[in-house]
Coordinates of C-alpha atoms in Angstrom, one line a residue:
M1 CA -39.1 39.8 -127.6
K2 CA -36.2 37.3 -127.9
S3 CA -34.8 38.2 -124.6
L4 CA -38.3 37.7 -123.0
I5 CA -38.5 34.1 -124.6
T6 CA -35.2 33.3 -123.3
L7 CA -36.0 34.6 -119.8
L8 CA -39.1 32.5 -119.9
I9 CA -37.2 29.2 -120.9
V10 CA -34.7 29.9 -118.0
L11 CA -37.5 30.3 -115.5
L12 CA -39.2 27.1 -116.7
S13 CA -35.9 25.3 -116.5
I14 CA -35.4 26.4 -112.9
S15 CA -39.2 25.5 -112.0
G16 CA -38.7 22.2 -113.5
Y17 CA -35.6 21.4 -111.5
S18 CA -37.1 22.9 -108.2
Q19 CA -40.3 20.8 -108.3
R20 CA -40.8 19.1 -105.0
Y21 CA -38.5 16.1 -105.0
S22 CA -39.4 12.7 -104.0
K23 CA -37.5 9.5 -104.7
N24 CA -40.9 7.7 -104.4
Y25 CA -42.5 10.0 -107.0
I26 CA -44.1 8.1 -110.0
P27 CA -43.9 9.9 -113.2
K28 CA -46.7 9.9 -115.6
K29 CA -44.4 10.5 -118.6
V30 CA -40.8 11.2 -119.5
D31 CA -40.3 15.0 -119.3
S32 CA -38.1 17.6 -117.9
V33 CA -39.5 17.3 -114.3
M34 CA -38.9 13.5 -114.3
I35 CA -35.4 13.9 -115.6
S36 CA -34.5 16.6 -112.9
M37 CA -35.8 14.3 -110.2
V38 CA -33.8 11.2 -111.5
N39 CA -30.6 13.5 -111.3
K40 CA -31.3 14.6 -108.0
D41 CA -31.8 10.9 -106.8
I42 CA -28.4 10.0 -108.4
L43 CA -26.8 12.5 -106.1
R44 CA -28.6 10.9 -103.2
I45 CA -27.7 7.3 -103.9
V46 CA -24.1 8.3 -104.7
N47 CA -23.8 10.1 -101.4
E48 CA -25.2 7.0 -99.6
Y49 CA -22.3 5.1 -100.9
R50 CA -19.9 7.7 -100.1
K51 CA -21.3 7.8 -96.6
E52 CA -20.6 4.0 -96.1
K53 CA -16.9 4.8 -96.9
G54 CA -16.7 7.8 -94.5
F55 CA -16.4 10.4 -97.3
R56 CA -18.1 13.8 -97.4
P57 CA -21.2 14.0 -99.6
L58 CA -21.0 15.6 -103.0
K59 CA -22.6 18.9 -103.6
W60 CA -24.9 19.5 -106.7
D61 CA -22.9 22.2 -109.0
N62 CA -24.9 23.7 -111.8
R63 CA -21.8 25.6 -112.9
L64 CA -20.5 22.3 -114.6
K65 CA -23.7 22.3 -116.8
P66 CA -22.2 24.1 -119.9
A67 CA -19.5 21.3 -120.2
A68 CA -22.0 18.5 -119.8
D69 CA -24.3 20.1 -122.3
H70 CA -21.5 20.5 -124.8
Q71 CA -20.6 16.8 -124.7
I72 CA -24.2 15.7 -124.9
A73 CA -24.7 17.9 -128.0
Y74 CA -21.6 16.4 -129.6
M75 CA -22.9 12.8 -129.0
D76 CA -26.2 13.6 -130.3
L77 CA -24.8 15.4 -133.6
S78 CA -22.0 12.8 -134.2
N79 CA -24.2 10.0 -133.3
T80 CA -21.5 8.3 -131.4
L81 CA -21.1 7.0 -127.7
D82 CA -17.3 6.1 -128.3
G83 CA -15.8 8.0 -125.4
H84 CA -15.0 11.3 -123.8
E85 CA -12.8 12.8 -126.7
Q86 CA -14.5 14.8 -129.4
H87 CA -12.5 13.5 -132.4
I88 CA -15.2 13.4 -135.1
D89 CA -15.5 16.7 -137.2
V90 CA -19.2 17.8 -136.9
P91 CA -20.3 20.4 -139.3
D92 CA -21.0 23.8 -137.7
F93 CA -19.9 22.4 -134.3
D94 CA -16.9 23.6 -132.4
E95 CA -15.3 20.4 -131.0
I96 CA -13.4 20.6 -127.7
R97 CA -11.5 17.3 -127.4
D98 CA -10.7 17.0 -123.8
P99 CA -13.3 17.0 -120.9
W100 CA -11.0 19.3 -118.8
D101 CA -10.7 21.8 -121.7
R102 CA -14.6 21.9 -122.0
I103 CA -14.6 23.0 -118.4
I104 CA -11.9 25.7 -118.8
K105 CA -13.3 27.0 -122.0
L106 CA -17.1 26.7 -121.3
C107 CA -17.5 27.2 -117.5
E108 CA -16.1 30.7 -117.8
K109 CA -14.7 32.4 -114.7
D110 CA -16.0 29.5 -112.6
S111 CA -13.6 27.0 -114.2
S112 CA -10.7 28.5 -112.0
I113 CA -12.3 26.9 -108.8
Y114 CA -11.8 23.4 -110.1
G115 CA -8.9 21.2 -109.5
I116 CA -9.2 17.6 -110.2
T117 CA -12.3 16.8 -112.5
S118 CA -13.7 13.6 -113.9
E119 CA -16.3 12.9 -116.7
V120 CA -18.2 9.7 -116.5
L121 CA -20.5 8.5 -119.3
L122 CA -22.9 5.7 -119.6
G123 CA -24.6 4.7 -122.8
G124 CA -28.0 2.9 -122.5
A125 CA -28.3 4.3 -119.0
W126 CA -31.8 2.6 -119.1
F127 CA -34.5 1.5 -121.5
I128 CA -38.1 2.4 -120.8
N129 CA -41.2 1.2 -122.5
T130 CA -43.0 4.7 -123.0
K131 CA -46.3 2.9 -122.2
E132 CA -44.9 1.5 -119.1
K133 CA -46.1 3.0 -115.8
G134 CA -46.0 2.5 -112.0
K135 CA -42.1 2.8 -111.4
P136 CA -40.7 5.4 -108.9
I137 CA -37.9 7.9 -109.5
S138 CA -35.5 5.8 -107.4
H139 CA -35.9 2.9 -109.7
F140 CA -34.4 4.8 -112.7
A141 CA -31.8 6.5 -110.6
S142 CA -30.6 3.3 -108.9
T143 CA -30.6 1.6 -112.4
I144 CA -28.1 4.2 -113.6
V145 CA -25.9 4.3 -110.4
E146 CA -25.7 0.5 -110.3
Q147 CA -24.5 0.3 -114.0
F148 CA -21.7 2.9 -113.1
H149 CA -21.0 0.7 -110.0
R150 CA -20.2 -2.2 -112.2
S151 CA -17.4 -0.1 -114.0
P152 CA -14.3 0.0 -111.8
G153 CA -13.1 3.2 -113.5
H154 CA -16.3 5.1 -113.3
W155 CA -17.0 4.0 -109.6
A156 CA -13.5 5.0 -108.5
A157 CA -14.3 8.5 -109.8
L158 CA -17.7 8.6 -108.2
M159 CA -16.1 7.4 -104.8
N160 CA -13.0 9.6 -105.2
P161 CA -12.8 11.3 -101.6
R162 CA -11.1 14.5 -103.2
H163 CA -14.2 15.1 -105.3
M164 CA -16.7 17.8 -103.8
F165 CA -19.0 18.7 -106.7
L166 CA -21.3 16.8 -109.0
Y167 CA -23.4 17.7 -112.1
S168 CA -25.6 14.9 -113.7
D169 CA -27.7 15.0 -116.9
I170 CA -29.5 12.4 -118.9
D171 CA -30.4 12.6 -122.6
C172 CA -32.8 10.7 -124.5
W173 CA -30.6 8.9 -127.2
G174 CA -33.0 7.2 -129.5
Q175 CA -36.4 5.3 -129.7
I176 CA -37.6 2.1 -131.5
H177 CA -41.3 1.6 -131.4
C178 CA -42.2 2.0 -127.6
I179 CA -38.7 1.6 -126.2
Q180 CA -36.9 4.8 -125.3
D181 CA -33.0 4.7 -124.8
F182 CA -31.2 7.0 -122.5
I183 CA -27.6 8.1 -121.9
S184 CA -26.1 9.4 -118.6
I185 CA -23.3 11.9 -118.0
I186 CA -21.9 12.9 -114.7
L187 CA -19.2 15.6 -114.1
L188 CA -17.2 15.5 -110.8
A189 CA -14.9 18.1 -109.5
E190 CA -12.5 19.1 -106.6
E191 CA -12.1 22.7 -105.5
L192 CA -8.9 24.3 -106.4
K193 CA -7.4 25.0 -102.9
L194 CA -5.8 28.5 -102.9
L195 CA -5.7 28.9 -99.0
N196 CA -4.7 32.5 -99.2
R197 CA -5.7 33.2 -95.4
L198 CA -3.2 30.6 -94.1
A199 CA 0.1 31.4 -92.6
L200 CA 3.2 29.7 -93.9
K201 CA 3.4 27.4 -90.8
E202 CA -0.4 26.6 -91.1
Y203 CA -0.1 25.7 -94.8
G204 CA 2.9 23.4 -93.9
F205 CA 0.5 21.5 -91.3
Y206 CA -2.1 21.4 -93.9
V207 CA 0.2 19.9 -96.4
D208 CA 1.2 17.3 -93.9
N209 CA -2.4 16.3 -93.0
E210 CA -4.1 16.9 -96.4
E211 CA -5.8 13.4 -96.6
K212 CA -7.9 14.6 -93.4
F213 CA -9.3 17.6 -95.4
Y214 CA -10.4 15.7 -98.5
G215 CA -13.8 17.1 -99.4
W216 CA -13.3 20.3 -97.6
S217 CA -13.7 23.7 -99.1
N218 CA -10.8 26.1 -99.0
K219 CA -12.8 28.4 -96.8
E220 CA -13.7 25.5 -94.4
I221 CA -9.8 24.5 -94.2
E222 CA -8.9 28.2 -93.7
D223 CA -11.6 28.7 -91.1
Y224 CA -10.3 25.6 -89.3
Y225 CA -6.8 26.7 -88.9
I226 CA -7.8 30.3 -88.1
S227 CA -9.9 29.0 -85.3
K228 CA -6.9 27.3 -83.9
R229 CA -4.9 30.6 -83.5
G230 CA -4.2 31.6 -80.0
N231 CA -5.4 28.3 -78.4

C-alpha cells in the first residue's frame, strides 16, 4: 500500500508539472500547477536574456531537484534565509553545508555529470494577496527574475555562458493574514566535459577554442570534431 501511495504521489507531481503551460495562464489559486508553470516561465525569461547576449539557452534539469529540496527543507526547519551554507544544527536533519556537496551527495550517480554549479536564492521572491486574482503566470515569473536581475552576483550566475542546466523551485515561506510570502531557489550547472571520443590532436584544438563551445554538451563537441575527420 505504501508503495502504491508513493507511486500515486509521483504521478500526480509529474501530471502537475506537465499541465499545458502558458505564460498567460491566470491561476485561480496558489497550488502545485501554478508553481510549476511559474518555474517553467522563469526558464523562458532567463533564456530570453541569454539569447540577447548570444548564449545558448539553459535546459530544465530535474536531476538537480534533490539538492534544491534539501536546501528548501533546511530553510523551512531552521527558519532562516541567511545564505547557502547549512550551519544551524536542526534536530533530526542531516545538514550538508555546501551547495556543491549537496549535489554530490544527493544527486547520486547523476552528480558525476556536473562541472561548474551555482545556487541562487531569493527570499521574499514575491508577495501575493491570497484573495487577489487576475494576474498571469508571467507576472509572477518576471517578478522573480527581475529581482535576481538586481543582484549582480545572482545575475552573473544566470548569465554564465558555461552553464547548461537549470532547476527552479518556489516555496511558500509564511503568511500574515491574506499575504503569502514566497522564496525562490535556482540551481545551475555545467556538464563535466569528458570528451572520451576525441583524438589527442582534436582535444588540443578544443582546448584552444573552448570559449566557442560554451553551452555545448560533450556529445555535441565530440560529434562536431568527428564530423570534421576526413574533410
